[in-house]
Coordinates of C-alpha atoms in Angstrom, one line a residue:
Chain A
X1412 CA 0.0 0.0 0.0
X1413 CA 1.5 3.2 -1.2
X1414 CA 1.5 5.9 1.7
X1415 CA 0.3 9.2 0.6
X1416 CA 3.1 11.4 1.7
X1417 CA 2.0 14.9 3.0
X1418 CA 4.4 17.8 3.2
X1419 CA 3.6 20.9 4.5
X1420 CA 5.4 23.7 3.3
X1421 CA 6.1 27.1 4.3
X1422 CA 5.2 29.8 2.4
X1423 CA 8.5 32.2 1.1
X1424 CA 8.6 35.2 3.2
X1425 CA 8.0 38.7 1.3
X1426 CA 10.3 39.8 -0.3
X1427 CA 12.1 42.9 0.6
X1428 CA 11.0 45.2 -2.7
X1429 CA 8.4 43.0 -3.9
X1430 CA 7.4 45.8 -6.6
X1431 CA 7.3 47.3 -9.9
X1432 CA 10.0 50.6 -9.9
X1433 CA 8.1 52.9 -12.6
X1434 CA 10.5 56.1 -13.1
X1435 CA 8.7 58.3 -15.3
X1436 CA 10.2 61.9 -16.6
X1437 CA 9.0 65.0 -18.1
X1438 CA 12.0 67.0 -18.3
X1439 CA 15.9 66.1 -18.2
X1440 CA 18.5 68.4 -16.2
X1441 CA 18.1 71.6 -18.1
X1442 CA 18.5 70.7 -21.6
X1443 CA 15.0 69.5 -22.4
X1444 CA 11.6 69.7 -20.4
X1445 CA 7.6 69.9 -21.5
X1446 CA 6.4 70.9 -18.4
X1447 CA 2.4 70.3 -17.4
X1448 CA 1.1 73.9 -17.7
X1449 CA -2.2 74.9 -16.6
X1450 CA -5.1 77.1 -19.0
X1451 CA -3.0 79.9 -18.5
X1452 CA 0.4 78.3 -19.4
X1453 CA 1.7 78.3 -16.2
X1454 CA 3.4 75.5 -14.7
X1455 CA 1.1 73.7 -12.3
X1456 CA 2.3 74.6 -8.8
X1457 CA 3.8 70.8 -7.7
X1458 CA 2.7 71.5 -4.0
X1459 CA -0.6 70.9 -5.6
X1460 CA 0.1 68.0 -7.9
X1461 CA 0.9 64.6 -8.2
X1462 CA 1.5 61.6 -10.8
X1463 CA 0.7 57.8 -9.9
X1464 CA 1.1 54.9 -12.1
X1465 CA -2.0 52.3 -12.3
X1466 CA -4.6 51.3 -14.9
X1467 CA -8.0 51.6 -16.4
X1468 CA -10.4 49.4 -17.0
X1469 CA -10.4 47.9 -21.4
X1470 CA -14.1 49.6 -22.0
X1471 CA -13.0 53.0 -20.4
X1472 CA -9.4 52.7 -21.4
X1473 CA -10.4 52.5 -25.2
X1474 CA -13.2 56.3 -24.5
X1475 CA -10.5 58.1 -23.0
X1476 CA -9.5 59.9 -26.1
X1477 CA -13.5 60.6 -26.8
X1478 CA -13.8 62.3 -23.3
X1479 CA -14.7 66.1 -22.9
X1480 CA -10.9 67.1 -21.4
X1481 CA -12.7 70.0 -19.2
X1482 CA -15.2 68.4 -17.7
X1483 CA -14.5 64.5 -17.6
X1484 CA -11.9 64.7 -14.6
X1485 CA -13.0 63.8 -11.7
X1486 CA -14.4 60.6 -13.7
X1487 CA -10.9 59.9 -15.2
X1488 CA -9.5 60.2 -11.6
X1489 CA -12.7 57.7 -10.4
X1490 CA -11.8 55.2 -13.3
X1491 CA -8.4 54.8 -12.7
X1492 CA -6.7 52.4 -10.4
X1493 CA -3.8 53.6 -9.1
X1494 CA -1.2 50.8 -8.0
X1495 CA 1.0 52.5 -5.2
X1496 CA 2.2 55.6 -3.8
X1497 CA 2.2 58.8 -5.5
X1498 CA 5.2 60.6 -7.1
X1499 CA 5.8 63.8 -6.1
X1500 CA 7.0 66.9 -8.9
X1501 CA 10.2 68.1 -8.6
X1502 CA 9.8 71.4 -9.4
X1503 CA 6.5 73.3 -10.4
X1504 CA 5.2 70.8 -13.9
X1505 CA 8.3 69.1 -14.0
X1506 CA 8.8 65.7 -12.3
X1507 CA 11.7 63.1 -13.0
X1508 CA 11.7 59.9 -10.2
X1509 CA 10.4 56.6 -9.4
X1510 CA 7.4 55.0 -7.9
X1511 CA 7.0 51.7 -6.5
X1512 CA 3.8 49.9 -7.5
X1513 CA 2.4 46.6 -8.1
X1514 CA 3.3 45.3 -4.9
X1515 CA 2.6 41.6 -5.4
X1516 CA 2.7 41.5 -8.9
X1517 CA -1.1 41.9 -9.8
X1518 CA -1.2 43.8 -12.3
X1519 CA 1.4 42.2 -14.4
X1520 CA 0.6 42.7 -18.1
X1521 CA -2.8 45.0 -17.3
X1522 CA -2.1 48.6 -19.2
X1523 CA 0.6 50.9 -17.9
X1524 CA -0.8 54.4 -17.2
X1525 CA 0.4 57.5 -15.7
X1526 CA -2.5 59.8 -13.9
X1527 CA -1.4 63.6 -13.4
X1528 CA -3.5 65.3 -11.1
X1529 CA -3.2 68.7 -10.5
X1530 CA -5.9 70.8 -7.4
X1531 CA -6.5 73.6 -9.5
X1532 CA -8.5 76.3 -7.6
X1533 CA -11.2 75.8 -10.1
X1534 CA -11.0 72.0 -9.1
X1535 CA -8.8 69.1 -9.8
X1536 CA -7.7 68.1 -13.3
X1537 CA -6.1 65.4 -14.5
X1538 CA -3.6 64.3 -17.3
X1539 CA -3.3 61.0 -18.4
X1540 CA -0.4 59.4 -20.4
X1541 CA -0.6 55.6 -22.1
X1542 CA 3.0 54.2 -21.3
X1543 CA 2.5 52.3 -24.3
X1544 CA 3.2 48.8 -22.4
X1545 CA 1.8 46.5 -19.8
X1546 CA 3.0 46.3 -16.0
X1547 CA 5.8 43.9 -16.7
X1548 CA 6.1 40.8 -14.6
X1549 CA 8.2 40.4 -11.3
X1550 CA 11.0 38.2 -11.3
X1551 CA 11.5 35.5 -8.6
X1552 CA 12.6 38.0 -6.2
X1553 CA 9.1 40.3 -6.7
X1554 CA 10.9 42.8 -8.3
X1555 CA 10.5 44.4 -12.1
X1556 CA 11.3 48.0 -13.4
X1557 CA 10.3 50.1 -16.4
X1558 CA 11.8 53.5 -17.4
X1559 CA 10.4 54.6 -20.5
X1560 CA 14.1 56.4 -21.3
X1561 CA 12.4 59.6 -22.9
X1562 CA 10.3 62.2 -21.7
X1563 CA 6.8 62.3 -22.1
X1564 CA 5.4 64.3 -24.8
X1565 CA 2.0 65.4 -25.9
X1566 CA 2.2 62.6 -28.3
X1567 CA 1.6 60.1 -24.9
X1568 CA -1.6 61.8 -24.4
X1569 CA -4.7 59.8 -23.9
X1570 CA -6.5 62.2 -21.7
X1571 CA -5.7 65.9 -22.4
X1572 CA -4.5 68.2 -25.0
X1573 CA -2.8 66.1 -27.2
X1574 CA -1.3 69.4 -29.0
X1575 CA 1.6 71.3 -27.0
X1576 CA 1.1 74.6 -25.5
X1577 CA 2.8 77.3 -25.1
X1578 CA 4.8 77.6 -21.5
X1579 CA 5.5 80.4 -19.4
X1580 CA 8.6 79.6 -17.4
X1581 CA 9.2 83.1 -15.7
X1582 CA 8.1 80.8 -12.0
X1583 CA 10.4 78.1 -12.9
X1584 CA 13.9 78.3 -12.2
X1585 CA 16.0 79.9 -14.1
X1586 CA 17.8 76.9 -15.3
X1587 CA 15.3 75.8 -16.8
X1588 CA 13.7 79.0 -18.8
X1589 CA 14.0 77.2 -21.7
X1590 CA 11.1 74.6 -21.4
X1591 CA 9.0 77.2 -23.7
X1592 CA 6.7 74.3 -24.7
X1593 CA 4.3 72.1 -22.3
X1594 CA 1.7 69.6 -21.7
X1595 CA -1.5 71.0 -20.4
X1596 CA -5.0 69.0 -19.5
X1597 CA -7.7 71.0 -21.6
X1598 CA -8.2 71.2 -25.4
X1599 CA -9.6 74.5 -26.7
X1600 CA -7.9 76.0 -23.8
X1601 CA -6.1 79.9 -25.5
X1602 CA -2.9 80.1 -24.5
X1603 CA -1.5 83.3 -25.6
X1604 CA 1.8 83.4 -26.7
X1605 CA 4.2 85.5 -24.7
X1606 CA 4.6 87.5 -28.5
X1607 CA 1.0 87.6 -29.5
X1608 CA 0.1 88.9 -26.0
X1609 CA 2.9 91.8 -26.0
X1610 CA 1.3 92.5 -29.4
X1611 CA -1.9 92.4 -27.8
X1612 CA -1.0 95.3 -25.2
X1613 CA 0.7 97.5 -28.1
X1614 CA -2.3 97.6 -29.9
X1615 CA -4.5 98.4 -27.0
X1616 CA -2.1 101.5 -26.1
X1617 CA -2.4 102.7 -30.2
X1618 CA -5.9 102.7 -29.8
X1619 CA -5.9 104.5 -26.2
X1620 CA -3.4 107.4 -27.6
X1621 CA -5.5 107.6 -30.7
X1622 CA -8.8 107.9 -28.8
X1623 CA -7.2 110.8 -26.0
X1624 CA -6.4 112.6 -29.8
Chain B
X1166 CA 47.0 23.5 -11.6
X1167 CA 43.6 22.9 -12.0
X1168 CA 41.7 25.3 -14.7
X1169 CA 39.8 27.0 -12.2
X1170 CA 43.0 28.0 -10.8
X1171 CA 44.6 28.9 -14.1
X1172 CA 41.5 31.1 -14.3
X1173 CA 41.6 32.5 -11.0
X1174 CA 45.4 33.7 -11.5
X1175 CA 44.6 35.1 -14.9
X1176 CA 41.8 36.8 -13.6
X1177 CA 44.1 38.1 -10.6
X1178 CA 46.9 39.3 -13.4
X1179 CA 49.4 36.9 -11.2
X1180 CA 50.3 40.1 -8.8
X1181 CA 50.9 39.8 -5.3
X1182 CA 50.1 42.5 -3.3
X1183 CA 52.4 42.9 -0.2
X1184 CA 50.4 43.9 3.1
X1185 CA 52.4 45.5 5.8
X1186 CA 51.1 44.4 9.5
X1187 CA 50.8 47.1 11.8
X1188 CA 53.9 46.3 13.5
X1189 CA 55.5 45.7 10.3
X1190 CA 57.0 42.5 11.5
X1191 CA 55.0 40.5 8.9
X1192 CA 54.0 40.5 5.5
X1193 CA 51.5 38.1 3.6
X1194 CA 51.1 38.8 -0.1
X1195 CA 47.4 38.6 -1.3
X1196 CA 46.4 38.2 -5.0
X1197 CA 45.0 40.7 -7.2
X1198 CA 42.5 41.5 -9.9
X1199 CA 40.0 42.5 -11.5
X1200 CA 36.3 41.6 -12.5
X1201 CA 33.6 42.9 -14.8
X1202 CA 30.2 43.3 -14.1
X1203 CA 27.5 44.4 -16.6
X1204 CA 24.2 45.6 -15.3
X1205 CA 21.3 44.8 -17.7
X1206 CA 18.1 46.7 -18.1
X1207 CA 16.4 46.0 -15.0
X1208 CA 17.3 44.5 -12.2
X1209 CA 20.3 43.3 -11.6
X1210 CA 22.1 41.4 -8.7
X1211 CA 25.1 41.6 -7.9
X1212 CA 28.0 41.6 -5.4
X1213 CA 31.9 42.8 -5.0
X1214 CA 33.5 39.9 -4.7
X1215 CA 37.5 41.6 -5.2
X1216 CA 38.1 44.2 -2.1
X1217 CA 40.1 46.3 -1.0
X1218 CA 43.6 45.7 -0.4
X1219 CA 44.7 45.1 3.4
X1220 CA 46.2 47.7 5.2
X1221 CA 47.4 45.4 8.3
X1222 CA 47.2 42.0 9.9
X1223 CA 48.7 40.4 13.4
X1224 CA 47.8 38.6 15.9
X1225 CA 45.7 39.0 18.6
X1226 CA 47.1 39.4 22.2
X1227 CA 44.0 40.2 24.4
X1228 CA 40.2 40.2 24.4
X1229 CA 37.5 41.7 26.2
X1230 CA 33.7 41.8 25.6
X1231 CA 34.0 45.0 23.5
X1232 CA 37.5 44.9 22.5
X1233 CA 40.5 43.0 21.1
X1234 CA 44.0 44.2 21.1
X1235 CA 47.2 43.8 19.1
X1236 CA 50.1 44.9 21.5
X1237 CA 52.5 45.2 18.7
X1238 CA 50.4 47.2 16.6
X1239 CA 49.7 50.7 15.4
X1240 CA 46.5 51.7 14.0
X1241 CA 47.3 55.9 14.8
X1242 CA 47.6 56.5 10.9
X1243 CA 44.6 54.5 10.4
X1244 CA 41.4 56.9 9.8
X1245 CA 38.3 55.5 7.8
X1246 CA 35.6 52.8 8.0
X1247 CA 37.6 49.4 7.8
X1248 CA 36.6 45.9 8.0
X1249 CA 38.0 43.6 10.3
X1250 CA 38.3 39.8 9.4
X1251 CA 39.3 37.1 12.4
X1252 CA 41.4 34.7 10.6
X1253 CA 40.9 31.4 12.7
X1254 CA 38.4 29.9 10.6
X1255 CA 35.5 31.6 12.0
X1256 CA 34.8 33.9 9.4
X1257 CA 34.0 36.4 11.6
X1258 CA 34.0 40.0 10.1
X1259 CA 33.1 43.3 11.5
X1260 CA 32.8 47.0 10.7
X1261 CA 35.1 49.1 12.2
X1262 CA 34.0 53.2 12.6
X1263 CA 37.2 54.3 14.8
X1264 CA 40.3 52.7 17.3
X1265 CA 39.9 52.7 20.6
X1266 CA 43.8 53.5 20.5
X1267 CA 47.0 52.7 19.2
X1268 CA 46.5 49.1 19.7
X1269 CA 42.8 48.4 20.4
X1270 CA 40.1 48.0 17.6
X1271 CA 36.5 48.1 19.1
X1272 CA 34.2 45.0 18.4
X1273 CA 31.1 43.0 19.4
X1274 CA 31.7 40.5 22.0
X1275 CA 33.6 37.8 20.6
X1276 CA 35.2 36.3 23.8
X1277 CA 33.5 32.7 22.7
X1278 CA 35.0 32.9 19.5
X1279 CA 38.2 34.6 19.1
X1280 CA 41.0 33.8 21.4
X1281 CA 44.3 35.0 21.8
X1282 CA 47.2 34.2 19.5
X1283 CA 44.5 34.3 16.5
X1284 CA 45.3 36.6 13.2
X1285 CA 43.4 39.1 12.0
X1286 CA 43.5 41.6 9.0
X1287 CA 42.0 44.7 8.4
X1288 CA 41.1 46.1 5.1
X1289 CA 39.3 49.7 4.0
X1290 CA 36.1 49.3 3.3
X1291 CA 35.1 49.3 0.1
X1292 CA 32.7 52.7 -0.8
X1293 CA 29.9 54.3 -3.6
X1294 CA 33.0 56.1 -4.6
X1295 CA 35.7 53.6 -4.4
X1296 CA 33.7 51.3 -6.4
X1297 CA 31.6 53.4 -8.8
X1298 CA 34.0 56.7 -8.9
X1299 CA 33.4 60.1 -7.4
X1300 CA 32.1 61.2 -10.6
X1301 CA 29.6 58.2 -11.1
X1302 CA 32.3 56.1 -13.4
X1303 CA 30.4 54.1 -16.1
X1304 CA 26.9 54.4 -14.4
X1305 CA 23.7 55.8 -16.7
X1306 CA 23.5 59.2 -15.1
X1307 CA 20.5 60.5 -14.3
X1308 CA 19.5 64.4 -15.1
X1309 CA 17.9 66.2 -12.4
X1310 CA 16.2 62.7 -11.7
X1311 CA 16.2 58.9 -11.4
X1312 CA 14.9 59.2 -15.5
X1313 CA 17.4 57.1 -17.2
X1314 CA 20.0 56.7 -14.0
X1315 CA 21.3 53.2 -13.2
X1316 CA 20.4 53.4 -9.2
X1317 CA 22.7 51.3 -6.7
X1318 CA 20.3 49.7 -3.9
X1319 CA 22.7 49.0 -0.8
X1320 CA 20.5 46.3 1.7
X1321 CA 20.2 48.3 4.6
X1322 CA 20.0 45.4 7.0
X1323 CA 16.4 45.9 8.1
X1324 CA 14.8 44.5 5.4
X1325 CA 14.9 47.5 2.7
X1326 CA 16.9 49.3 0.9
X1327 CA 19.4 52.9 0.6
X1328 CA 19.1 53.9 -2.9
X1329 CA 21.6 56.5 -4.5
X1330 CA 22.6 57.0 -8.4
X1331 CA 24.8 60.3 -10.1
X1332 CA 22.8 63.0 -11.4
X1333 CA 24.3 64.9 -13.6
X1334 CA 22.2 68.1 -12.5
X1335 CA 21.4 67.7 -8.6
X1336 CA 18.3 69.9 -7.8
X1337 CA 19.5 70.6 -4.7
X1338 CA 22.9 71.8 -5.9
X1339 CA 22.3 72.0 -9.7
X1340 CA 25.7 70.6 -10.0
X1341 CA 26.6 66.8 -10.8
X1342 CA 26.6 65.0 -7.8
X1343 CA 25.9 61.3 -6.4
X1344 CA 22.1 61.7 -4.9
X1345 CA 19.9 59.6 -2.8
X1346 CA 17.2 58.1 -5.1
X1347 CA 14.2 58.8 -2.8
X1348 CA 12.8 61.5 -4.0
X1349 CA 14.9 64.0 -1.4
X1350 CA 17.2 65.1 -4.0
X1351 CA 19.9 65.1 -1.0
X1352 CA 23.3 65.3 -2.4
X1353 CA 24.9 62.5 -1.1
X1354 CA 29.1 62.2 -0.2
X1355 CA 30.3 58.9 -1.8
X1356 CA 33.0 58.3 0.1
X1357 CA 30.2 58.1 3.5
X1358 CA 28.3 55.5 2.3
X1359 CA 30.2 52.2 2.6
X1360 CA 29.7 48.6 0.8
X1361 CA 30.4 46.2 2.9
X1362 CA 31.7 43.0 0.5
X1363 CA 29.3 40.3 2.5
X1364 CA 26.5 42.6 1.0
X1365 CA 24.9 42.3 -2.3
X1366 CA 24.3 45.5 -4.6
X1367 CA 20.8 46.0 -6.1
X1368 CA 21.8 47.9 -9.5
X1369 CA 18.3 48.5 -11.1
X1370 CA 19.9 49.2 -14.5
X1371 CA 18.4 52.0 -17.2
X1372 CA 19.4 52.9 -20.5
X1373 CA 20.6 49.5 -22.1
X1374 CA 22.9 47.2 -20.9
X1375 CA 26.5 48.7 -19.6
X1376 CA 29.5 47.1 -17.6
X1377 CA 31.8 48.3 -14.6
X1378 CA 35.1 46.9 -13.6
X1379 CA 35.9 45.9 -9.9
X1380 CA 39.7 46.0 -8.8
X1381 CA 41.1 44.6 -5.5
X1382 CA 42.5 41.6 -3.8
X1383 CA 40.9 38.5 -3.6
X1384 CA 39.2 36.8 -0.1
X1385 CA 41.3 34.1 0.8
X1386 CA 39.7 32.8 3.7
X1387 CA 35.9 32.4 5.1
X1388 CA 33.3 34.7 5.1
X1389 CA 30.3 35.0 8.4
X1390 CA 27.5 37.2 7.3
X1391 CA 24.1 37.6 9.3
X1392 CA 20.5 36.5 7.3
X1393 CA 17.4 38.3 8.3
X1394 CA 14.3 36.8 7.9
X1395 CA 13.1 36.9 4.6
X1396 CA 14.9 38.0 1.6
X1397 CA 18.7 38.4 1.8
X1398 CA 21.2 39.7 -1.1
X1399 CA 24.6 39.0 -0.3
X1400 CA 28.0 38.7 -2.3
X1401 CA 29.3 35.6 -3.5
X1402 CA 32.3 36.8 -2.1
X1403 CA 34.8 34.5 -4.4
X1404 CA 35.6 35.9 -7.7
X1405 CA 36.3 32.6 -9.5
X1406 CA 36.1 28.9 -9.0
X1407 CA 33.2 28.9 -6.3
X1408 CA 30.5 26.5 -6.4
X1409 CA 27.8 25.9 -4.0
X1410 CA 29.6 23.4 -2.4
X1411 CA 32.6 25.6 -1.7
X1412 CA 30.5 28.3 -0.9
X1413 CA 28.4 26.5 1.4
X1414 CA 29.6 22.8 1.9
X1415 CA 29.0 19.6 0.1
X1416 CA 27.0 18.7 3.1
X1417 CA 25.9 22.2 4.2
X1418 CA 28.7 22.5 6.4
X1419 CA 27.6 26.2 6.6
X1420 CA 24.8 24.9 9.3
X1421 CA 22.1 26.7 6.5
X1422 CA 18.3 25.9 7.7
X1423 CA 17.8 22.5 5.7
X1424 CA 14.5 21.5 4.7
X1425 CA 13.0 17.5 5.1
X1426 CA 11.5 16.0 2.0
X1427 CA 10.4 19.3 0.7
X1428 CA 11.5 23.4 0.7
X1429 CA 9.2 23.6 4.1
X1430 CA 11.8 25.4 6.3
X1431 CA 14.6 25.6 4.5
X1432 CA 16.9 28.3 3.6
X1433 CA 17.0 28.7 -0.3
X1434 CA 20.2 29.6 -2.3
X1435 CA 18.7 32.0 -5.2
X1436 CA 21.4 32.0 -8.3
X1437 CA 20.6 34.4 -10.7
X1438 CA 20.4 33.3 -14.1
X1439 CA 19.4 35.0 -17.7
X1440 CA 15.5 35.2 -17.4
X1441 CA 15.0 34.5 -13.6
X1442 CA 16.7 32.1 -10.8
X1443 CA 18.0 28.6 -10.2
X1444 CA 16.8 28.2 -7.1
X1445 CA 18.3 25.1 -4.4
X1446 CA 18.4 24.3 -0.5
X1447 CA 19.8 21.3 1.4
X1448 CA 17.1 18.8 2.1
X1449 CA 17.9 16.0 4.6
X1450 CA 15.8 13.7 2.9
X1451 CA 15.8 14.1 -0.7
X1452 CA 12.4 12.8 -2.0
X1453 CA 14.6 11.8 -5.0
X1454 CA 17.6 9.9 -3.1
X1455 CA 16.1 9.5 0.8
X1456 CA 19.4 11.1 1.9
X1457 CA 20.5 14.5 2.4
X1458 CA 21.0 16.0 -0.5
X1459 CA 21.6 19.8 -2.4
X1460 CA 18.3 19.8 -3.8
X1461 CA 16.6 21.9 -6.8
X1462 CA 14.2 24.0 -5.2
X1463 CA 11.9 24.2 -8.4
X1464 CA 12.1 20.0 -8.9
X1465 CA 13.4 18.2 -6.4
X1466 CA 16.3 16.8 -8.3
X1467 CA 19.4 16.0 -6.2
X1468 CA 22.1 18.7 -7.1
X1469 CA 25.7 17.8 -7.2
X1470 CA 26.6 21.4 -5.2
X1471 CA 30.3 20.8 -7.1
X1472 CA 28.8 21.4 -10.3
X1473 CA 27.1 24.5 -9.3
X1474 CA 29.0 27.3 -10.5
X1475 CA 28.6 30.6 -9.4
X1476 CA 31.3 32.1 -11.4
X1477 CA 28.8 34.5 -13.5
X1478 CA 26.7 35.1 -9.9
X1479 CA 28.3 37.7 -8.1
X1480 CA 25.4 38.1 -6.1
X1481 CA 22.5 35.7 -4.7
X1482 CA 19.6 35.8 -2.6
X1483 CA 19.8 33.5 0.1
X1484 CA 15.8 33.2 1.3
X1485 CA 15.6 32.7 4.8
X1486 CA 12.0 31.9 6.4
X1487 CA 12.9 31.6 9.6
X1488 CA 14.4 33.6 12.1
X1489 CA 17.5 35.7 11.6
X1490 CA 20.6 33.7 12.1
X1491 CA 24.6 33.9 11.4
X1492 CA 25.8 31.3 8.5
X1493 CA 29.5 30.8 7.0
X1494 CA 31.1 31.3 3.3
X1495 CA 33.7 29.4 2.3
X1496 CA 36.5 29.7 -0.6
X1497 CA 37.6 27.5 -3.1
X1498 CA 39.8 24.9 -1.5
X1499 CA 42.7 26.1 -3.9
X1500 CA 42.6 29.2 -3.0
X1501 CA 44.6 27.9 -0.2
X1502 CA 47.9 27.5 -2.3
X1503 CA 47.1 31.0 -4.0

């Protein structure tokens, strides 16, 4: 009679990272940046912003695009599952780090998002970008990283203006005064350029000395 | 000489180092090398397994519960972080911060292990600078961020992880600098944060596949290190020539948790391979043999712990479910006549 031999075994401990690193990046030292601006080109104040990695369900995944960019956000922000702690930005609409998500590997393969939220005073918008990839699998040790190793553009877009803006840097550092061109959450939003709205003024004071004539 | 030792002295560049003892009354030399390392996209584990080179050795001539002294030594011109290494077998090594004096180096209590008349050696320890370079070396620098930066994860002995890579434009300083990796932009000194060789380096590569060269003298003798519960990355510690058997016994002479007829309790030996881990633990009753065998953790297939190499692992993940506990390295045996 052939015994039936029972082993109990112990599960492996946790591992010590057990996550997905996601390091995500707008702008690079000072050479190149598109920083996420708000209707007025400004860059969003990063005391009042975040960006998180996670995922969207298939069905609202594939309406994103279709959504109405200045009213849809608290949905977008409803829809989306975020999958660990938030990033911070490093300066105001710029951000360059690393998250940890997918702490036990659940989303492996599911959609790779980034969610930018931003607590305007008018209320909260959001930005999202489509990483272009899935959550990639852990290896044995629970761990797994993606860095896209670019910045993301306009062209990353899935909910937003998918055109870039014009960017006023004057409240960003002046190392970085030449990020002239950013990302920002509304389409149809006017953002004057810095030329067209000196132009602007001009031809307000010509009409003010001609009417004092 | 056996290939492995061919490979080991062509790897070493057949120098001998000479190291001065304190007292300058003995000299031993010690082989030296050096090793390439490539960091893949990813994750990458890995370990320094060719440190620095000695800066003393003796013998011991008293002990106390915090203390050990050499009477004939003089460690006045010493000033750093070193590591100390009892040679008697025990593989006992420790971290040493400052000298008591002259002739007195600080330690844990290690009355029931060391005794008098034992050797010791001391050797710098090995740092984010020493290693990688003040300036970052051939790391994927980051700019003004982790974007694109190869990041060095140093276990911090609690379970996580101190996290630093170069960035080429610090936002604290706006000048290149080495900078902790959480989020803090805190500029971060190199030569401060140490690497101590029992520990293996997390390098969570970026930017495509890149190498780094490690110089230094090679471990002759056995290595202690401490395993926390859980998940452990340590060095291999020998550059060339080690197997799991020499590492850790052809009959787990190393005293590592073994499990009985299945994984249940054991400690598992992690060796990273292209696409994921060969995995193995000791099992005391091999469900394949009914004795105690190295066993494949993924099969169950009795392991001849010779034929494990671990030449291309310079760092593994020993998995430890139990408690935290103190286990032994050993060296190839020929490293004796090196």
């Amino acid at each position: 009679m052939k015994l039936k031999l029972l082993v109990l075994g112990v599960a492996i401990p946790a591992a010590a990272n057990a996550a997905t690193n996601v390091t995500l990046q707008n702008f690079s030292g000072v050479s190149s940046g598109n920083p996420i601006v708000d209707n007025t080109g400004t860059p969003i104040d990063n005391s009042l912003s975040s960006w998180a990695v996670g995922t969207f369900e298939t069905a609202f995944a594939d309406g994103l695009s279709g959504l109405d960019t200045v009213t849809a956000d608290q949905a977008v922000i409803d829809a989306f599952t975020q999958s660990g702690a938030s990033g911070s930005l490093s300066i105001n609409g710029l951000f360059n780090g690393t998250v940890e998500s997918d702490s036990g590997n659940a989303n492996a393969n599911a959609p790779l998002y980034a969610l930018v939220t931003y607590n305007a005073a008018a209320g909260v918008q959001a930005l999202v970008f489509d990483l272009g990839r899935a959550f990639p699998t852990q290896d044995g040790a629970g761990n797994a990283s993606v860095d896209l190793g670019r910045l993301l553009t306009t062209d990353d877009v899935a909910f937003g203006n998918t055109n870039p803006v014009a960017a006023d840097t004057s409240t960003l550092p002046p190392p970085f005064a030449g990020f002239n061109q950013g990302i920002t959450f509304d389409v149809g939003a006017v953002i004057p350029e810095p030329s067209t709205g000196l132009l602007s003024l001009i031809a307000g004071l010509g009409l003010l000395a001609r009417r004092r004539r | 000489m056996k290939t492995k030792t061919l490979k080991v002295a062509a790897t070493m560049g057949l120098t001998a180092l000479l190291v001065g003892s304190a007292a300058a009354q003995e000299s031993a030399s010690k082989p030296v090398g050096y090793e390439t390392l490539t960091i893949e996209d990813g994750f990458n584990y890995l370990g320094l397994r060719l440190h620095e080179a000695p800066v003393a050795s003796g013998t011991i001539t008293a002990i106390d519960a915090d203390s050990i002294e050499d009477s004939a030594a003089d460690f006045s011109a010493l000033t750093g972080t070193y590591i100390l290494e009892i040679d008697n077998g025990s593989g006992i090594i420790q971290e040493v911060v400052t000298f008591n004096s002259g002739t007195e180096i600080p330690t844990d209590d290690l009355t029931g292990e060391v005794a008098v008349d034992d050797s010791y050696t001391l050797r710098p320890v090995a740092t984010l600078e020493s290693v990688f370079g003040a300036d970052g070396g051939d790391l994927d620098a980051g700019n003004a961020g982790t974007g694109g930066a190869d990041q060095v994860w140093i276990p911090d002995g609690t379970g996580g992880f101190d996290k630093y890579y170069y960035d080429n434009t610090n936002l604290t300083t706006f000048v290149a600098a080495w900078t902790n990796a959480d989020g803090s932009n805190a500029v971060v000194d190199p030569a401060t944060v140490s690497l101590v060789y029992t520990d293996g380096l997390v390098i969570v590569g970026a930017g495509g596949a890149n190498t780094f060269v490690v110089t230094g003298s090679v471990k002759l003798t056995e290595t202690n290190f401490a395993l926390s519960s859980g998940f452990n990355y340590v060095s291999s510690v020998s550059p060339a020539g080690s197997t799991l058997a020499s590492m850790f016994g052809t009959d787990n002479e190393s005293l590592l948790d073994a499990g009985n007829a299945g994984t249940g309790g054991a400690d598992q030996v992690w060796v990273p391979v292209a696409g994921g881990f060969d995995k193995y633990y000791y099992d005391n009753t091999n469900l394949t043999t009914f004795v105690p065998e190295w066993t494949n953790a993924d099969n169950g297939a009795a392991v001849d712990p010779a034929t494990v190499s671990l030449d291309d692992a310079s760092g593994l993940i020993i998995v430890n479910p139990g408690a935290a506990q103190s286990n032994s390295a050993g060296v190839p045996s020929f490293y004796g006549t090196l």
